[in-house]
Amino acid sequence: MDERRRTEVWPFFGLRVTTPTLTLRYPTEEDLFTLVGVAARGVHDPADMPFGVPWTRHDSPTLEREAMRFHWTCRAELRPESFRIQMVVVVDDEIVGATDLTATNFAVLRRFETGSWLGREHQGRGLGKELRLATLTLGFGGLAAEIATTAAWHDNGPSLGVTRSLGYRAERVRTQVREGVAVRQLEFEMDRDEFAAVRRDDIALHGVEAVVDHLGL
């Protein structure tokens, strides 16, 4: 099946967000296999756990298998009333991580949440902020959202640094269970006006119209 026909059947395959530094794109099967290989090489210091679900604790090849299962499940369950749009992060034609945009009852609430990760070898280059801003541009500029949210453990300095640098408002602190231990999680929110203060004109959206139509937005 050629790319045009594939995009007609599943419009997300045509979805891209481009910045001067990186590209977000909806992953093909080959992209997913590359992505789980990046994850298997390491996402964080083993002494830390930045995720709510500790999926990076698996050894290879279980980590790759479970990550593929997760991505396939998200793809299969992507519907207008509940979706998780996953994108790979590409720098200089190399997949370096992933980001996603998650929402429930979006057509009514116009609210979405972001999450992301980068392979350890690609961290410390400012890509976290760039990919977050690209994901926010997709949500606000492409899908016409009104609110974006995000959350991080209190000790996840890199994620909190990105969030605060983009002007999110701190909403609340919750105690959640992380690997069997009660840990503080910080939740943040941003509205359209707050996004307007940080939006950039050099971030472009591609293939959004077909996705908006597919989601009934």
Short mmCIF file of C-alpha atoms in Angstrom, two decimals:
data_model
loop_
_atom_site.label_atom_id
_atom_site.label_comp_id
_atom_site.label_asym_id
_atom_site.label_seq_id
_atom_site.Cartn_x
_atom_site.Cartn_y
_atom_site.Cartn_z
CA MET A 1 0.00 0.00 0.00
CA ASP A 2 1.48 3.35 -1.00
CA GLU A 3 1.74 6.24 1.45
CA ARG A 4 -1.20 8.16 -0.01
CA ARG A 5 -3.55 5.18 0.25
CA ARG A 6 -2.31 4.34 3.74
CA THR A 7 -3.04 7.90 4.88
CA GLU A 8 -6.52 7.76 3.33
CA VAL A 9 -7.28 4.64 5.36
CA TRP A 10 -5.66 5.86 8.60
CA PRO A 11 -5.14 9.66 8.49
CA PHE A 12 -2.73 9.69 11.42
CA PHE A 13 0.02 8.31 9.17
CA GLY A 14 0.08 11.70 7.46
CA LEU A 15 0.41 13.64 10.72
CA ARG A 16 3.61 15.58 11.35
CA VAL A 17 4.82 18.52 13.41
CA THR A 18 8.06 20.13 12.28
CA THR A 19 10.35 22.57 14.07
CA PRO A 20 13.82 23.81 13.06
CA THR A 21 15.28 21.14 15.35
CA LEU A 22 13.05 18.09 15.16
CA THR A 23 10.02 16.39 13.64
CA LEU A 24 7.17 14.60 15.38
CA ARG A 25 5.48 11.97 13.22
CA TYR A 26 2.91 9.26 13.71
CA PRO A 27 4.90 6.00 13.73
CA THR A 28 4.90 3.24 11.16
CA GLU A 29 5.51 -0.34 12.30
CA GLU A 30 9.19 0.05 11.43
CA ASP A 31 9.33 3.26 13.46
CA LEU A 32 7.94 1.40 16.47
CA PHE A 33 10.58 -1.30 16.28
CA THR A 34 13.26 1.39 16.11
CA LEU A 35 11.68 3.26 19.01
CA VAL A 36 11.61 0.27 21.36
CA GLY A 37 15.27 -0.29 20.53
CA VAL A 38 16.00 3.26 21.74
CA ALA A 39 14.10 2.50 24.95
CA ALA A 40 16.00 -0.74 25.48
CA ARG A 41 19.30 1.17 25.44
CA GLY A 42 18.09 3.25 28.39
CA VAL A 43 15.72 6.10 29.16
CA HIS A 44 16.80 7.12 32.68
CA ASP A 45 19.18 6.36 35.53
CA PRO A 46 18.17 2.96 36.96
CA ALA A 47 18.09 4.57 40.41
CA ASP A 48 15.21 6.82 39.28
CA MET A 49 11.72 6.19 37.95
CA PRO A 50 10.11 9.08 36.06
CA PHE A 51 7.04 7.10 34.93
CA GLY A 52 3.81 6.23 36.68
CA VAL A 53 3.98 2.74 35.15
CA PRO A 54 7.55 1.44 35.59
CA TRP A 55 7.76 -0.12 32.14
CA THR A 56 11.49 0.52 31.85
CA ARG A 57 12.21 -1.99 34.63
CA HIS A 58 11.73 -4.89 32.21
CA ASP A 59 14.80 -6.59 30.81
CA SER A 60 15.28 -7.03 27.08
CA PRO A 61 13.49 -8.46 25.11
CA THR A 62 10.50 -8.23 27.47
CA LEU A 63 10.79 -4.44 27.53
CA GLU A 64 10.56 -4.24 23.74
CA ARG A 65 7.68 -6.73 23.58
CA GLU A 66 5.63 -4.93 26.22
CA ALA A 67 6.35 -1.53 24.66
CA MET A 68 5.15 -2.82 21.28
CA ARG A 69 2.03 -4.24 22.90
CA PHE A 70 1.34 -0.84 24.51
CA HIS A 71 1.72 1.04 21.21
CA TRP A 72 -0.45 -1.46 19.34
CA THR A 73 -3.14 -1.18 22.03
CA CYS A 74 -3.14 2.63 21.86
CA ARG A 75 -3.44 2.49 18.07
CA ALA A 76 -6.30 -0.03 18.18
CA GLU A 77 -8.22 1.95 20.81
CA LEU A 78 -7.82 5.39 19.19
CA ARG A 79 -11.37 6.72 18.87
CA PRO A 80 -12.97 10.19 18.88
CA GLU A 81 -14.25 9.77 22.43
CA SER A 82 -10.89 8.63 23.82
CA PHE A 83 -7.52 8.84 22.12
CA ARG A 84 -3.81 8.73 22.69
CA ILE A 85 -2.01 10.11 19.66
CA GLN A 86 1.55 8.82 19.80
CA MET A 87 4.39 10.40 17.84
CA VAL A 88 8.04 9.50 17.45
CA VAL A 89 10.59 12.28 17.87
CA VAL A 90 12.99 12.47 14.93
CA VAL A 91 16.25 14.47 14.85
CA ASP A 92 18.46 14.38 11.75
CA ASP A 93 16.48 11.35 10.46
CA GLU A 94 17.08 9.45 13.71
CA ILE A 95 14.31 8.43 16.12
CA VAL A 96 15.35 9.64 19.56
CA GLY A 97 12.20 9.29 21.68
CA ALA A 98 8.43 9.62 21.80
CA THR A 99 5.67 12.02 22.79
CA ASP A 100 1.93 11.60 23.08
CA LEU A 101 -1.25 13.61 23.34
CA THR A 102 -4.03 11.98 25.38
CA ALA A 103 -7.65 13.04 25.78
CA THR A 104 -11.08 11.76 26.79
CA ASN A 105 -14.30 13.43 25.61
CA PHE A 106 -12.12 15.97 23.84
CA ALA A 107 -14.91 17.29 21.59
CA VAL A 108 -16.68 18.54 24.73
CA LEU A 109 -13.86 19.27 27.18
CA ARG A 110 -11.17 20.45 24.73
CA ARG A 111 -8.58 19.27 27.23
CA PHE A 112 -5.50 17.12 26.64
CA GLU A 113 -2.49 15.77 28.52
CA THR A 114 1.06 15.37 27.24
CA GLY A 115 3.75 12.86 28.07
CA SER A 116 7.15 12.12 26.55
CA TRP A 117 10.54 10.47 26.89
CA LEU A 118 13.95 10.61 25.20
CA GLY A 119 16.67 7.99 25.01
CA ARG A 120 19.46 8.76 27.49
CA GLU A 121 21.99 9.34 24.74
CA HIS A 122 19.81 12.15 23.39
CA GLN A 123 19.14 13.97 26.65
CA GLY A 124 20.71 17.26 27.73
CA ARG A 125 20.39 18.85 24.27
CA GLY A 126 17.26 20.95 24.84
CA LEU A 127 15.08 18.50 22.93
CA GLY A 128 12.64 18.03 25.82
CA LYS A 129 11.41 21.61 25.67
CA GLU A 130 11.33 21.62 21.88
CA LEU A 131 9.26 18.45 21.60
CA ARG A 132 6.88 19.60 24.35
CA LEU A 133 6.27 22.87 22.55
CA ALA A 134 5.70 20.96 19.31
CA THR A 135 3.16 18.71 21.04
CA LEU A 136 1.39 21.72 22.56
CA THR A 137 1.26 23.31 19.10
CA LEU A 138 -0.50 20.19 17.80
CA GLY A 139 -3.03 20.30 20.64
CA PHE A 140 -3.78 24.01 20.67
CA GLY A 141 -3.07 24.94 17.08
CA GLY A 142 -4.14 21.76 15.34
CA LEU A 143 -6.96 20.35 17.46
CA ALA A 144 -8.20 23.68 18.91
CA ALA A 145 -7.81 22.64 22.53
CA GLU A 146 -8.57 24.99 25.41
CA ILE A 147 -6.51 23.36 28.17
CA ALA A 148 -3.29 21.34 28.33
CA THR A 149 -2.17 19.43 31.40
CA THR A 150 0.92 17.55 32.46
CA ALA A 151 2.29 15.92 35.62
CA ALA A 152 5.63 14.79 37.02
CA TRP A 153 7.02 13.32 40.20
CA HIS A 154 8.46 15.93 42.57
CA ASP A 155 12.00 14.63 41.95
CA ASN A 156 11.86 14.61 38.14
CA GLY A 157 13.92 17.74 37.66
CA PRO A 158 14.23 17.71 33.85
CA SER A 159 10.48 17.33 33.27
CA LEU A 160 9.61 19.96 35.86
CA GLY A 161 12.17 22.31 34.35
CA VAL A 162 10.57 22.04 30.91
CA THR A 163 7.08 22.53 32.35
CA ARG A 164 7.99 25.61 34.34
CA SER A 165 9.98 27.15 31.49
CA LEU A 166 6.87 27.04 29.30
CA GLY A 167 4.69 28.90 31.77
CA TYR A 168 2.33 26.23 33.04
CA ARG A 169 0.41 26.99 36.24
CA ALA A 170 0.92 24.65 39.19
CA GLU A 171 -2.50 23.20 39.99
CA ARG A 172 -2.07 20.73 42.82
CA VAL A 173 0.14 18.17 44.53
CA ARG A 174 -1.10 14.61 44.88
CA THR A 175 0.36 11.64 46.66
CA GLN A 176 0.50 8.68 44.31
CA VAL A 177 2.03 5.22 44.48
CA ARG A 178 5.33 4.78 42.66
CA GLU A 179 6.79 1.29 42.77
CA GLY A 180 5.00 0.58 46.03
CA VAL A 181 5.96 3.85 47.75
CA ALA A 182 3.87 7.01 48.33
CA VAL A 183 5.44 9.85 46.33
CA ARG A 184 4.37 13.44 45.61
CA GLN A 185 3.25 14.14 42.06
CA LEU A 186 2.94 17.71 40.79
CA GLU A 187 0.16 18.57 38.33
CA PHE A 188 0.19 21.57 35.98
CA GLU A 189 -2.20 23.30 33.58
CA MET A 190 -1.97 25.74 30.67
CA ASP A 191 -4.80 27.50 28.80
CA ARG A 192 -4.89 28.97 25.29
CA ASP A 193 -3.85 32.45 26.40
CA GLU A 194 -0.87 31.06 28.30
CA PHE A 195 0.12 28.99 25.28
CA ALA A 196 -0.10 32.11 23.09
CA ALA A 197 2.68 33.65 25.19
CA VAL A 198 5.12 30.87 24.21
CA ARG A 199 3.88 29.74 20.78
CA ARG A 200 6.32 30.02 17.88
CA ASP A 201 5.77 30.77 14.22
CA ASP A 202 8.48 28.35 13.10
CA ILE A 203 6.55 25.23 14.17
CA ALA A 204 4.44 23.80 11.33
CA LEU A 205 1.62 21.26 11.30
CA HIS A 206 1.06 18.80 8.45
CA GLY A 207 -1.86 16.45 7.83
CA VAL A 208 -3.93 17.86 10.69
CA GLU A 209 -7.11 18.52 8.69
CA ALA A 210 -7.64 14.83 7.91
CA VAL A 211 -7.05 13.90 11.57
CA VAL A 212 -9.50 16.54 12.78
CA ASP A 213 -12.10 15.20 10.35
CA HIS A 214 -11.43 11.59 11.41
CA LEU A 215 -11.91 12.53 15.09
CA GLY A 216 -15.10 14.43 14.34
CA LEU A 217 -13.72 17.69 15.68
#
